[in-house]
mmCIF file of C-alpha atoms and ligand atoms in Angstrom:
data_model
loop_
_atom_site.group_PDB
_atom_site.id
_atom_site.type_symbol
_atom_site.label_atom_id
_atom_site.label_comp_id
_atom_site.label_asym_id
_atom_site.label_seq_id
_atom_site.Cartn_x
_atom_site.Cartn_y
_atom_site.Cartn_z
ATOM 1 C CA MET A 2 44.152 26.229 97.455
ATOM 2 C CA MET A 3 44.937 29.570 95.492
ATOM 3 C CA ARG A 4 48.167 29.446 93.532
ATOM 4 C CA ASP A 5 49.800 32.390 92.524
ATOM 5 C CA PHE A 6 53.453 32.191 91.288
ATOM 6 C CA VAL A 7 55.864 33.153 88.756
ATOM 7 C CA HIS A 8 58.042 30.540 87.072
ATOM 8 C CA GLU A 9 60.782 31.116 84.504
ATOM 9 C CA ASN A 10 62.681 28.327 82.500
ATOM 10 C CA ARG A 11 66.217 29.257 82.138
ATOM 11 C CA PRO A 12 68.009 28.519 78.719
ATOM 12 C CA VAL A 13 70.538 25.955 79.529
ATOM 13 C CA ARG A 14 71.041 22.904 77.763
ATOM 14 C CA VAL A 15 71.495 19.862 79.442
ATOM 15 C CA VAL A 16 73.194 16.688 77.864
ATOM 16 C CA PHE A 17 72.885 13.867 80.590
ATOM 17 C CA ALA A 18 74.690 10.169 80.148
ATOM 18 C CA THR A 19 77.157 7.999 80.925
ATOM 19 C CA GLY A 20 79.900 8.917 78.649
ATOM 20 C CA ALA A 21 78.439 12.153 77.792
ATOM 21 C CA THR A 22 81.996 13.944 77.733
ATOM 22 C CA GLN A 23 82.116 12.303 74.086
ATOM 23 C CA PHE A 24 79.700 14.999 72.816
ATOM 24 C CA LEU A 25 81.810 17.904 74.067
ATOM 25 C CA PRO A 26 83.340 18.243 70.422
ATOM 26 C CA ARG A 27 79.808 18.672 69.196
ATOM 27 C CA GLU A 28 78.687 21.079 71.796
ATOM 28 C CA VAL A 29 81.911 23.301 71.474
ATOM 29 C CA THR A 30 80.905 23.071 67.122
ATOM 30 C CA ARG A 31 77.272 24.047 68.159
ATOM 31 C CA LEU A 32 78.264 27.097 70.023
ATOM 32 C CA GLN A 33 80.969 28.175 67.240
ATOM 33 C CA LEU A 34 83.744 28.288 70.138
ATOM 34 C CA ARG A 35 87.171 28.202 68.946
ATOM 35 C CA ARG A 36 89.512 29.604 71.604
ATOM 36 C CA LEU A 37 88.368 27.614 74.803
ATOM 37 C CA PHE A 38 89.750 28.425 78.253
ATOM 38 C CA VAL A 39 89.577 25.443 80.169
ATOM 39 C CA VAL A 40 89.521 26.044 84.078
ATOM 40 C CA CYS A 41 89.773 23.069 86.821
ATOM 41 C CA THR A 42 91.103 22.625 90.243
ATOM 42 C CA PRO A 43 94.886 21.739 90.394
ATOM 43 C CA GLY A 44 93.606 17.965 91.249
ATOM 44 C CA GLN A 45 91.818 17.565 87.983
ATOM 45 C CA ALA A 46 94.350 18.986 85.508
ATOM 46 C CA ALA A 47 95.033 15.442 84.372
ATOM 47 C CA LEU A 48 91.369 14.857 83.681
ATOM 48 C CA ALA A 49 90.865 18.378 82.220
ATOM 49 C CA ALA A 50 93.506 17.426 79.807
ATOM 50 C CA ALA A 51 92.123 14.447 78.852
ATOM 51 C CA VAL A 52 88.389 15.444 78.453
ATOM 52 C CA THR A 53 89.924 18.344 75.990
ATOM 53 C CA THR A 54 92.126 16.284 73.991
ATOM 54 C CA PRO A 55 89.339 15.575 71.209
ATOM 55 C CA LEU A 56 88.853 19.181 71.078
ATOM 56 C CA GLY A 57 92.288 19.892 69.804
ATOM 57 C CA PRO A 58 93.243 23.411 68.601
ATOM 58 C CA ALA A 59 89.927 24.581 69.827
ATOM 59 C CA VAL A 60 91.896 24.717 73.534
ATOM 60 C CA ALA A 61 93.401 27.775 74.086
ATOM 61 C CA ALA A 62 94.555 27.085 77.547
ATOM 62 C CA ILE A 63 94.153 24.868 80.550
ATOM 63 C CA HIS A 64 94.062 26.838 83.757
ATOM 64 C CA PRO A 65 94.307 24.518 86.587
ATOM 65 C CA ARG A 66 94.100 27.218 89.695
ATOM 66 C CA ALA A 67 90.439 27.258 90.629
ATOM 67 C CA ALA A 68 90.021 27.280 94.672
ATOM 68 C CA MET A 69 87.246 26.816 96.978
ATOM 69 C CA HIS A 70 85.101 30.067 97.397
ATOM 70 C CA VAL A 71 86.594 32.025 94.315
ATOM 71 C CA PRO A 72 89.264 34.018 96.144
ATOM 72 C CA ARG A 73 89.267 37.241 94.462
ATOM 73 C CA ALA A 74 92.897 37.263 93.321
ATOM 74 C CA VAL A 75 92.448 33.685 91.948
ATOM 75 C CA ALA A 76 89.361 35.340 90.044
ATOM 76 C CA ASP A 77 91.271 38.121 88.606
ATOM 77 C CA ALA A 78 94.237 36.241 87.632
ATOM 78 C CA ALA A 79 91.918 33.853 85.880
ATOM 79 C CA VAL A 80 90.231 36.728 83.791
ATOM 80 C CA ALA A 81 93.619 38.117 82.814
ATOM 81 C CA ALA A 82 94.849 34.866 81.584
ATOM 82 C CA ALA A 83 91.369 34.184 79.607
ATOM 83 C CA ARG A 84 91.724 37.615 77.964
ATOM 84 C CA SER A 85 95.623 36.815 77.105
ATOM 85 C CA VAL A 86 94.422 34.032 75.147
ATOM 86 C CA ASP A 87 91.667 35.987 73.458
ATOM 87 C CA ALA A 88 89.361 33.246 74.679
ATOM 88 C CA ASP A 89 85.888 32.962 73.004
ATOM 89 C CA GLY A 90 84.658 30.387 75.218
ATOM 90 C CA CYS A 91 85.185 28.927 79.183
ATOM 91 C CA LEU A 92 85.087 25.414 79.750
ATOM 92 C CA ALA A 93 84.480 24.215 83.465
ATOM 93 C CA ILE A 94 85.351 20.708 84.306
ATOM 94 C CA GLY A 95 85.129 20.064 88.016
ATOM 95 C CA GLY A 96 83.133 21.051 91.196
ATOM 96 C CA GLY A 97 81.708 24.007 92.263
ATOM 97 C CA SER A 98 85.252 25.760 92.655
ATOM 98 C CA ALA A 99 85.890 25.043 88.908
ATOM 99 C CA ILE A 100 82.521 26.087 87.630
ATOM 100 C CA GLY A 101 82.805 29.237 90.256
ATOM 101 C CA LEU A 102 85.917 30.234 88.632
ATOM 102 C CA ALA A 103 84.562 30.192 84.974
ATOM 103 C CA LYS A 104 81.534 32.483 86.173
ATOM 104 C CA ALA A 105 84.009 34.894 87.347
ATOM 105 C CA VAL A 106 85.550 34.901 84.075
ATOM 106 C CA ALA A 107 82.100 34.911 82.245
ATOM 107 C CA ARG A 108 81.245 37.815 84.292
ATOM 108 C CA ASP A 109 84.160 40.017 83.192
ATOM 109 C CA THR A 110 84.730 39.103 79.750
ATOM 110 C CA GLY A 111 80.948 38.202 78.476
ATOM 111 C CA ILE A 112 82.084 34.561 77.332
ATOM 112 C CA PRO A 113 79.651 31.768 77.404
ATOM 113 C CA ILE A 114 80.565 28.858 79.879
ATOM 114 C CA ILE A 115 80.159 25.207 79.085
ATOM 115 C CA ALA A 116 80.071 23.352 82.384
ATOM 116 C CA VAL A 117 81.204 19.638 82.702
ATOM 117 C CA PRO A 118 80.270 19.143 86.774
ATOM 118 C CA THR A 119 82.008 16.525 88.677
ATOM 119 C CA THR A 120 80.545 16.809 91.976
ATOM 120 C CA TYR A 121 77.070 17.235 93.180
ATOM 121 C CA ALA A 122 77.201 21.319 94.011
ATOM 122 C CA GLY A 123 74.727 22.295 91.467
ATOM 123 C CA SER A 124 76.374 25.925 90.637
ATOM 124 C CA GLU A 125 76.145 25.092 86.666
ATOM 125 C CA MET A 126 72.363 25.429 87.153
ATOM 126 C CA THR A 127 72.311 28.682 88.746
ATOM 127 C CA THR A 128 72.920 32.353 87.821
ATOM 128 C CA VAL A 129 74.569 33.061 91.337
ATOM 129 C CA PHE A 130 78.575 33.684 91.252
ATOM 130 C CA GLY A 131 80.529 34.347 94.572
ATOM 131 C CA VAL A 132 83.783 35.741 95.268
ATOM 132 C CA THR A 133 85.595 35.805 98.555
ATOM 133 C CA ASP A 134 87.664 39.222 99.215
ATOM 134 C CA ALA A 135 89.413 39.778 102.889
ATOM 135 C CA GLY A 136 87.322 37.051 104.402
ATOM 136 C CA ARG A 137 83.906 38.025 103.217
ATOM 137 C CA LYS A 138 82.050 35.952 100.748
ATOM 138 C CA SER A 139 79.785 38.050 98.328
ATOM 139 C CA THR A 140 77.308 36.318 95.966
ATOM 140 C CA GLY A 141 74.970 38.120 93.837
ATOM 141 C CA ARG A 142 73.121 36.875 90.266
ATOM 142 C CA ASP A 143 73.981 37.653 86.886
ATOM 143 C CA ASP A 144 72.372 35.888 83.681
ATOM 144 C CA ARG A 145 75.996 36.004 81.744
ATOM 145 C CA VAL A 146 77.130 33.378 84.462
ATOM 146 C CA LEU A 147 74.455 30.856 83.410
ATOM 147 C CA PRO A 148 76.371 28.260 81.364
ATOM 148 C CA ALA A 149 74.869 27.878 77.756
ATOM 149 C CA VAL A 150 75.407 24.107 78.057
ATOM 150 C CA VAL A 151 75.852 21.663 80.988
ATOM 151 C CA ILE A 152 77.198 18.236 80.145
ATOM 152 C CA TYR A 153 76.719 15.886 82.897
ATOM 153 C CA ASP A 154 78.740 12.516 82.715
ATOM 154 C CA PRO A 155 78.191 9.969 85.753
ATOM 155 C CA GLN A 156 81.392 8.232 84.975
ATOM 156 C CA LEU A 157 83.483 11.465 85.597
ATOM 157 C CA THR A 158 81.889 11.376 89.432
ATOM 158 C CA VAL A 159 83.148 7.664 89.987
ATOM 159 C CA SER A 160 86.508 9.145 91.096
ATOM 160 C CA LEU A 161 84.853 11.262 93.802
ATOM 161 C CA PRO A 162 85.782 9.964 96.959
ATOM 162 C CA SER A 163 82.458 8.541 98.785
ATOM 163 C CA ALA A 164 83.246 10.761 101.866
ATOM 164 C CA THR A 165 83.412 13.920 99.547
ATOM 165 C CA ALA A 166 80.232 12.456 97.486
ATOM 166 C CA VAL A 167 78.290 12.112 100.569
ATOM 167 C CA VAL A 168 78.549 15.741 101.781
ATOM 168 C CA SER A 169 78.418 17.093 98.109
ATOM 169 C CA GLY A 170 75.195 15.266 97.991
ATOM 170 C CA PHE A 171 74.058 16.943 101.420
ATOM 171 C CA ASN A 172 74.787 20.139 99.885
ATOM 172 C CA ALA A 173 72.519 19.427 96.876
ATOM 173 C CA ILE A 174 69.865 18.451 99.392
ATOM 174 C CA ALA A 175 70.267 21.829 101.061
ATOM 175 C CA HIS A 176 69.506 23.749 97.684
ATOM 176 C CA ALA A 177 66.432 21.529 97.105
ATOM 177 C CA ALA A 178 65.302 21.938 100.732
ATOM 178 C CA GLU A 179 65.745 25.386 100.936
ATOM 179 C CA ALA A 180 63.632 25.911 97.811
ATOM 180 C CA LEU A 181 60.689 24.601 99.028
ATOM 181 C CA TYR A 182 60.332 27.197 101.623
ATOM 182 C CA ALA A 183 61.357 30.137 99.341
ATOM 183 C CA PRO A 184 58.779 32.590 98.584
ATOM 184 C CA ASP A 185 59.510 32.108 95.031
ATOM 185 C CA CYS A 186 58.966 28.735 94.840
ATOM 186 C CA SER A 187 56.738 27.648 92.158
ATOM 187 C CA PRO A 188 54.711 24.498 91.857
ATOM 188 C CA VAL A 189 57.520 23.270 89.372
ATOM 189 C CA THR A 190 60.332 24.012 91.433
ATOM 190 C CA ALA A 191 58.700 22.195 94.543
ATOM 191 C CA LEU A 192 58.146 19.047 92.264
ATOM 192 C CA VAL A 193 61.635 19.262 91.130
ATOM 193 C CA ALA A 194 63.136 19.782 94.562
ATOM 194 C CA VAL A 195 60.851 16.852 96.122
ATOM 195 C CA GLU A 196 62.106 14.511 93.258
ATOM 196 C CA SER A 197 65.867 15.980 93.834
ATOM 197 C CA VAL A 198 65.739 15.056 97.661
ATOM 198 C CA ARG A 199 64.267 11.650 96.957
ATOM 199 C CA ALA A 200 66.795 10.745 94.409
ATOM 200 C CA LEU A 201 69.740 11.961 96.657
ATOM 201 C CA ALA A 202 68.639 10.182 99.895
ATOM 202 C CA GLU A 203 67.876 7.005 97.985
ATOM 203 C CA ALA A 204 71.512 7.078 95.740
ATOM 204 C CA LEU A 205 73.949 8.504 98.494
ATOM 205 C CA PRO A 206 74.075 5.239 100.960
ATOM 206 C CA ARG A 207 74.452 3.124 97.610
ATOM 207 C CA VAL A 208 77.218 5.557 96.841
ATOM 208 C CA ALA A 209 78.731 5.115 99.995
ATOM 209 C CA ALA A 210 78.510 1.370 100.114
ATOM 210 C CA ASP A 211 79.888 0.835 96.475
ATOM 211 C CA PRO A 212 81.759 3.815 94.915
ATOM 212 C CA GLY A 213 81.938 2.518 91.323
ATOM 213 C CA ASP A 214 78.176 1.774 91.451
ATOM 214 C CA LEU A 215 77.542 3.382 88.491
ATOM 215 C CA ASP A 216 73.691 3.528 88.365
ATOM 216 C CA ALA A 217 74.073 5.141 91.976
ATOM 217 C CA ARG A 218 76.373 7.670 90.627
ATOM 218 C CA SER A 219 73.871 8.541 87.856
ATOM 219 C CA GLU A 220 70.939 8.611 90.381
ATOM 220 C CA ALA A 221 72.870 11.124 92.635
ATOM 221 C CA LEU A 222 74.008 13.310 89.791
ATOM 222 C CA TYR A 223 70.401 13.478 88.328
ATOM 223 C CA GLY A 224 69.412 14.694 91.855
ATOM 224 C CA ALA A 225 72.033 17.148 91.879
ATOM 225 C CA TRP A 226 70.935 18.468 88.361
ATOM 226 C CA LEU A 227 67.450 18.938 89.829
ATOM 227 C CA ALA A 228 68.718 20.601 93.106
ATOM 228 C CA GLY A 229 70.929 23.000 91.003
ATOM 229 C CA THR A 230 67.720 23.722 89.009
ATOM 230 C CA ALA A 231 65.957 24.450 92.214
ATOM 231 C CA LEU A 232 68.519 26.555 93.858
ATOM 232 C CA GLY A 233 68.940 28.568 90.523
ATOM 233 C CA ALA A 234 65.060 29.131 90.635
ATOM 234 C CA THR A 235 64.397 30.462 94.241
ATOM 235 C CA THR A 236 65.931 32.972 96.677
ATOM 236 C CA MET A 237 68.178 31.686 99.436
ATOM 237 C CA SER A 238 67.272 31.349 102.908
ATOM 238 C CA LEU A 239 69.095 31.264 106.424
ATOM 239 C CA HIS A 240 70.663 27.848 105.759
ATOM 240 C CA HIS A 241 72.465 29.330 102.646
ATOM 241 C CA GLN A 242 73.308 32.451 104.448
ATOM 242 C CA LEU A 243 74.732 30.859 107.327
ATOM 243 C CA CYS A 244 77.109 28.362 105.176
ATOM 244 C CA HIS A 245 78.185 31.578 102.955
ATOM 245 C CA ILE A 246 79.357 33.314 106.478
ATOM 246 C CA LEU A 247 81.194 30.333 107.855
ATOM 247 C CA GLY A 248 82.844 29.551 104.611
ATOM 248 C CA GLY A 249 83.503 33.125 103.569
ATOM 249 C CA THR A 250 84.972 34.085 107.110
ATOM 250 C CA PHE A 251 86.280 30.695 108.371
ATOM 251 C CA ASP A 252 87.373 29.115 105.344
ATOM 252 C CA LEU A 253 85.221 26.121 106.259
ATOM 253 C CA PRO A 254 85.046 23.229 103.657
ATOM 254 C CA HIS A 255 81.631 24.214 101.442
ATOM 255 C CA ALA A 256 79.997 20.946 101.153
ATOM 256 C CA GLU A 257 80.990 19.590 104.955
ATOM 257 C CA THR A 258 79.812 22.817 106.388
ATOM 258 C CA HIS A 259 76.317 22.407 104.429
ATOM 259 C CA THR A 260 76.064 19.042 105.903
ATOM 260 C CA ALA A 261 76.715 19.703 109.524
ATOM 261 C CA VAL A 262 73.968 23.040 109.707
ATOM 262 C CA LEU A 263 71.211 21.801 107.487
ATOM 263 C CA PRO A 264 69.436 19.668 109.915
ATOM 264 C CA HIS A 265 69.717 22.466 112.125
ATOM 265 C CA VAL A 266 68.013 25.249 110.019
ATOM 266 C CA LEU A 267 65.550 22.831 108.917
ATOM 267 C CA ALA A 268 64.562 21.605 112.708
ATOM 268 C CA LEU A 269 63.983 25.539 113.169
ATOM 269 C CA ASN A 270 62.454 26.364 109.657
ATOM 270 C CA LEU A 271 60.095 23.579 109.232
ATOM 271 C CA THR A 272 58.277 24.314 112.128
ATOM 272 C CA ALA A 273 57.026 27.708 110.061
ATOM 273 C CA ALA A 274 56.818 25.982 106.638
ATOM 274 C CA PRO A 275 54.441 23.287 106.693
ATOM 275 C CA HIS A 276 54.258 22.723 102.887
ATOM 276 C CA ALA A 277 58.136 22.341 102.869
ATOM 277 C CA ARG A 278 57.616 20.029 105.741
ATOM 278 C CA ASN A 279 55.200 17.825 104.149
ATOM 279 C CA ALA A 280 57.034 18.069 100.954
ATOM 280 C CA LEU A 281 60.189 16.669 102.937
ATOM 281 C CA ARG A 282 58.259 14.059 104.592
ATOM 282 C CA ARG A 283 57.304 12.465 101.699
ATOM 283 C CA ALA A 284 60.619 12.644 99.929
ATOM 284 C CA LEU A 285 62.238 11.208 102.583
ATOM 285 C CA ASP A 286 59.473 8.688 104.113
ATOM 286 C CA THR A 287 59.839 10.247 107.646
ATOM 287 C CA ALA A 288 57.954 12.350 110.265
ATOM 288 C CA ASP A 289 60.885 14.474 111.128
ATOM 289 C CA PRO A 290 62.931 15.534 108.130
ATOM 290 C CA ALA A 291 65.553 17.115 110.004
ATOM 291 C CA ALA A 292 66.372 14.137 112.286
ATOM 292 C CA ARG A 293 66.081 11.854 109.188
ATOM 293 C CA LEU A 294 68.841 13.929 107.300
ATOM 294 C CA PHE A 295 71.157 14.485 110.647
ATOM 295 C CA GLU A 296 70.949 10.412 111.030
ATOM 296 C CA LEU A 297 71.515 9.872 107.148
ATOM 297 C CA ALA A 298 74.424 12.115 106.939
ATOM 298 C CA ARG A 299 76.111 10.624 110.287
ATOM 299 C CA ASN A 300 75.375 7.097 109.345
ATOM 300 C CA LEU A 301 77.308 7.673 105.706
ATOM 301 C CA GLY A 302 80.223 8.988 107.937
ATOM 302 C CA ALA A 303 79.727 12.910 107.819
ATOM 303 C CA GLU A 304 81.492 14.878 110.327
ATOM 304 C CA MET A 305 78.361 16.552 111.736
ATOM 305 C CA ALA A 306 80.155 18.951 114.132
ATOM 306 C CA LEU A 307 81.568 22.348 113.074
ATOM 307 C CA LYS A 308 84.213 22.474 115.824
ATOM 308 C CA ASN A 309 85.919 19.264 113.850
ATOM 309 C CA LEU A 310 85.547 21.327 110.354
ATOM 310 C CA GLY A 311 87.983 23.885 111.869
ATOM 311 C CA MET A 312 85.425 26.216 113.446
ATOM 312 C CA PRO A 313 86.699 28.324 116.034
ATOM 313 C CA GLU A 314 84.336 28.412 119.285
ATOM 314 C CA ASP A 315 85.065 32.290 119.461
ATOM 315 C CA GLY A 316 83.738 32.846 116.176
ATOM 316 C CA LEU A 317 80.458 31.831 116.365
ATOM 317 C CA GLN A 318 79.162 35.332 117.905
ATOM 318 C CA ALA A 319 80.548 36.788 114.849
ATOM 319 C CA VAL A 320 78.468 34.738 112.278
ATOM 320 C CA VAL A 321 75.350 35.507 114.610
ATOM 321 C CA ARG A 322 76.052 39.315 114.537
ATOM 322 C CA GLN A 323 76.781 38.817 110.726
ATOM 323 C CA ALA A 324 73.744 36.989 110.191
ATOM 324 C CA LEU A 325 71.221 39.262 112.015
ATOM 325 C CA LYS A 326 73.050 42.430 110.305
ATOM 326 C CA ALA A 327 71.716 41.799 106.868
ATOM 327 C CA PRO A 328 69.073 38.714 107.278
ATOM 328 C CA TYR A 329 68.037 36.637 104.090
ATOM 329 C CA HIS A 330 64.277 35.745 103.649
ATOM 330 C CA ASN A 331 63.348 33.065 105.977
ATOM 331 C CA PRO A 332 60.294 31.455 107.009
ATOM 332 C CA VAL A 333 61.095 32.119 110.686
ATOM 333 C CA ALA A 334 62.383 35.633 111.893
ATOM 334 C CA VAL A 335 65.232 34.482 113.678
ATOM 335 C CA THR A 336 66.358 36.022 116.803
ATOM 336 C CA GLU A 337 69.997 36.268 118.434
ATOM 337 C CA THR A 338 69.100 33.759 120.886
ATOM 338 C CA GLU A 339 67.530 31.253 118.382
ATOM 339 C CA LEU A 340 70.677 31.726 115.998
ATOM 340 C CA ARG A 341 73.107 31.257 118.925
ATOM 341 C CA LEU A 342 71.329 27.999 119.932
ATOM 342 C CA LEU A 343 71.378 26.930 116.245
ATOM 343 C CA LEU A 344 74.992 27.494 115.664
ATOM 344 C CA GLY A 345 75.796 26.220 119.359
ATOM 345 C CA ASN A 346 74.262 22.773 118.188
ATOM 346 C CA ALA A 347 75.786 22.475 114.819
ATOM 347 C CA PHE A 348 79.087 23.457 116.500
ATOM 348 C CA ALA A 349 78.862 20.639 119.011
ATOM 349 C CA GLY A 350 77.389 18.113 116.315
ATOM 350 C CA ILE A 351 74.122 17.638 118.741
ATOM 351 C CA ALA A 352 71.294 15.732 116.940
ATOM 352 C CA ALA A 353 68.861 17.985 115.312
ATOM 353 C CA ARG A 354 64.960 17.415 115.795
ATOM 354 C CA THR A 355 62.291 19.262 114.520
ATOM 355 C CA GLU A 356 60.790 21.108 117.548
ATOM 356 C CA SER A 357 57.195 19.955 116.679
ATOM 357 C CA THR A 358 57.035 16.915 114.274
ATOM 358 C CA GLN A 359 53.038 16.536 115.006
ATOM 359 C CA ARG A 360 51.917 19.582 113.350
HETATM 360 P P1 NAD B 16 85.241 21.760 94.701
HETATM 361 O O1 NAD B 16 84.706 21.862 93.643
HETATM 362 O O2 NAD B 16 86.193 22.474 95.630
HETATM 363 O O3 NAD B 16 85.655 20.397 94.851
HETATM 364 C C1 NAD B 16 86.080 19.527 95.763
HETATM 365 C C2 NAD B 16 87.446 19.000 95.907
HETATM 366 O O4 NAD B 16 86.937 17.621 95.133
HETATM 367 C C3 NAD B 16 88.424 19.863 94.783
HETATM 368 O O5 NAD B 16 89.740 19.335 95.261
HETATM 369 C C4 NAD B 16 88.166 18.681 93.576
HETATM 370 O O6 NAD B 16 89.460 19.072 92.797
HETATM 371 C C5 NAD B 16 87.847 17.368 93.813
HETATM 372 N N1 NAD B 16 86.961 16.911 92.542
HETATM 373 C C6 NAD B 16 85.942 17.129 92.343
HETATM 374 N N2 NAD B 16 85.270 16.282 91.545
HETATM 375 C C7 NAD B 16 86.031 15.564 91.626
HETATM 376 C C8 NAD B 16 85.934 14.013 90.997
HETATM 377 N N3 NAD B 16 84.946 13.611 90.230
HETATM 378 N N4 NAD B 16 86.924 12.996 91.418
HETATM 379 C C9 NAD B 16 87.732 13.559 92.371
HETATM 380 N N5 NAD B 16 88.029 14.537 92.824
HETATM 381 C C10 NAD B 16 87.094 15.554 92.449
HETATM 382 O O7 NAD B 16 83.968 21.529 95.587
HETATM 383 P P2 NAD B 16 82.110 21.665 95.356
HETATM 384 O O8 NAD B 16 81.877 21.345 96.839
HETATM 385 O O9 NAD B 16 81.928 20.946 94.257
HETATM 386 O O10 NAD B 16 81.788 23.342 95.302
HETATM 387 C C11 NAD B 16 82.148 24.313 96.049
HETATM 388 C C12 NAD B 16 82.271 25.783 95.880
HETATM 389 O O11 NAD B 16 81.201 25.880 94.869
HETATM 390 C C13 NAD B 16 81.908 26.618 96.912
HETATM 391 O O12 NAD B 16 83.137 27.788 96.471
HETATM 392 C C14 NAD B 16 80.587 27.079 96.618
HETATM 393 O O13 NAD B 16 80.580 28.586 97.333
HETATM 394 C C15 NAD B 16 80.444 26.936 95.319
HETATM 395 N N6 NAD B 16 78.814 26.751 95.022
HETATM 396 C C16 NAD B 16 78.120 27.739 94.169
HETATM 397 C C17 NAD B 16 76.982 27.628 93.932
HETATM 398 C C18 NAD B 16 76.333 28.666 92.954
HETATM 399 O O14 NAD B 16 75.243 28.677 92.678
HETATM 400 N N7 NAD B 16 77.025 29.814 92.538
HETATM 401 C C19 NAD B 16 76.406 26.452 94.279
HETATM 402 C C20 NAD B 16 76.993 25.457 94.806
HETATM 403 C C21 NAD B 16 78.063 25.695 95.327
#
C-alpha cells in the first residue's frame, strides 16, 4: 500500500508519573517563570492552592473562575486579571475548562502555559482553542495555546468521580476514533490513536469498579494523553462538529454529549472508513466498534440519550441546519436525512450499530 503523509511532532514536554506534581517547581524554574497566573474551576480551588504551595512567591494569583466552553466574558476577565498581576506564565490545573481558559489567556498575552490535567479531555496536547459567544462556540488553532509543559499525575485524577471519569474517557476515545479517519492521520498518529482506544477501553471499567485503583487511573490518563496527541495532530470531523454545536448552542455537558453522540457518528462513518474501522476493531476486539462503544458506555452507567442531558427536541433541526451550513471534513458526505436520523437516535438513546459490520 502506498503511504503519503505529513507528520509533525509538537514541542510539548510531558512529565508523567504518580506524584508528578512534585516536579512542578523544577518545571517552573526550567521555564524561568516568576509570576504565575493559576487558573482552575471553582471546585478545584483547594487543589490548586495545595499543588502550588511549594511554588511560594512564584504564584502571582489563583483565578478559580474557569467555566465549561470558555464563555467570552470569563475569558476576557481572566486575560485582564493576568495582565493586572503582570503574569509571565499561566498554570492550568484541572480539566478542559481550566486548560481552555489558560489558552484564552495565552492567546491574548503570549505567555506560556503549564498544564496539570485532572480529566481525560486532552486539550493540553492540542493547539485548538474555543470560546463561546452568544450561544455560538467557535474554535480555531493557534500554536501559542499549546502548553510548553504538561504534568500528568494520575494521583490527581483519583478524586474524579467514576461517572465523570467514564464520560471523560469517552470524550478521549472520540478524539482518537475521529483521528483514525481524519484526512491528515499519519501512520504514527494511527498507532497513537489505536493504543489510546485500547488503553481507555481497558481502564475505564476498572476505574468504574474501583475509583481508587491507581493503576487503572494511570492507564486511563495515559490513554487520554495519547487521545489528546491524536486530536492535536488531525482535522476534526462530524462528531466533533456536532458536539461543538450541541455544547455551544444548548450548553450541554461536554464529555456526556461526546459519549452519547460518538457511537452514532461511528455507526455512520465507519461504513466509509475501512482503515479506521479495522483499527477500531483491533483496539476494541469486536466486529462492530460503534455497538461495542455504545454498550461499554451504557454498561458503565453513562447517559446515552441527549434528551436526558438537557437537549430540547425542538432544537434538533437547528443543529442539523448549522452542521450542514459549514460542514467539517467527514468520510461520509452527510445529507439532511442522515443527520436527522443520527441526531434523533442520539436524542432518544437508541443503541448504535454499524450498518454493515461485514464489509
Ligand atoms: P471540566 O474541565 O469542566 O471538568 C468537569 C468538572 O469536573 C468540573 O466541575 C471540574 O471542577 C471537575 N473536576 C475536574 N477534574 C477533577 C478531579 N480530578 N476531581 C474532581 N473533580 C474534578 O470538563 P472537561 O470535560 O475536562 O473539559 C471540557 C471542556 O474542555 C469543554 O469546554 C471542551 O470544549 C474543552 N476541550 C477542549 C479541547 C481542545 O483541544 N481545545 C479538547 C477537549 C475538551
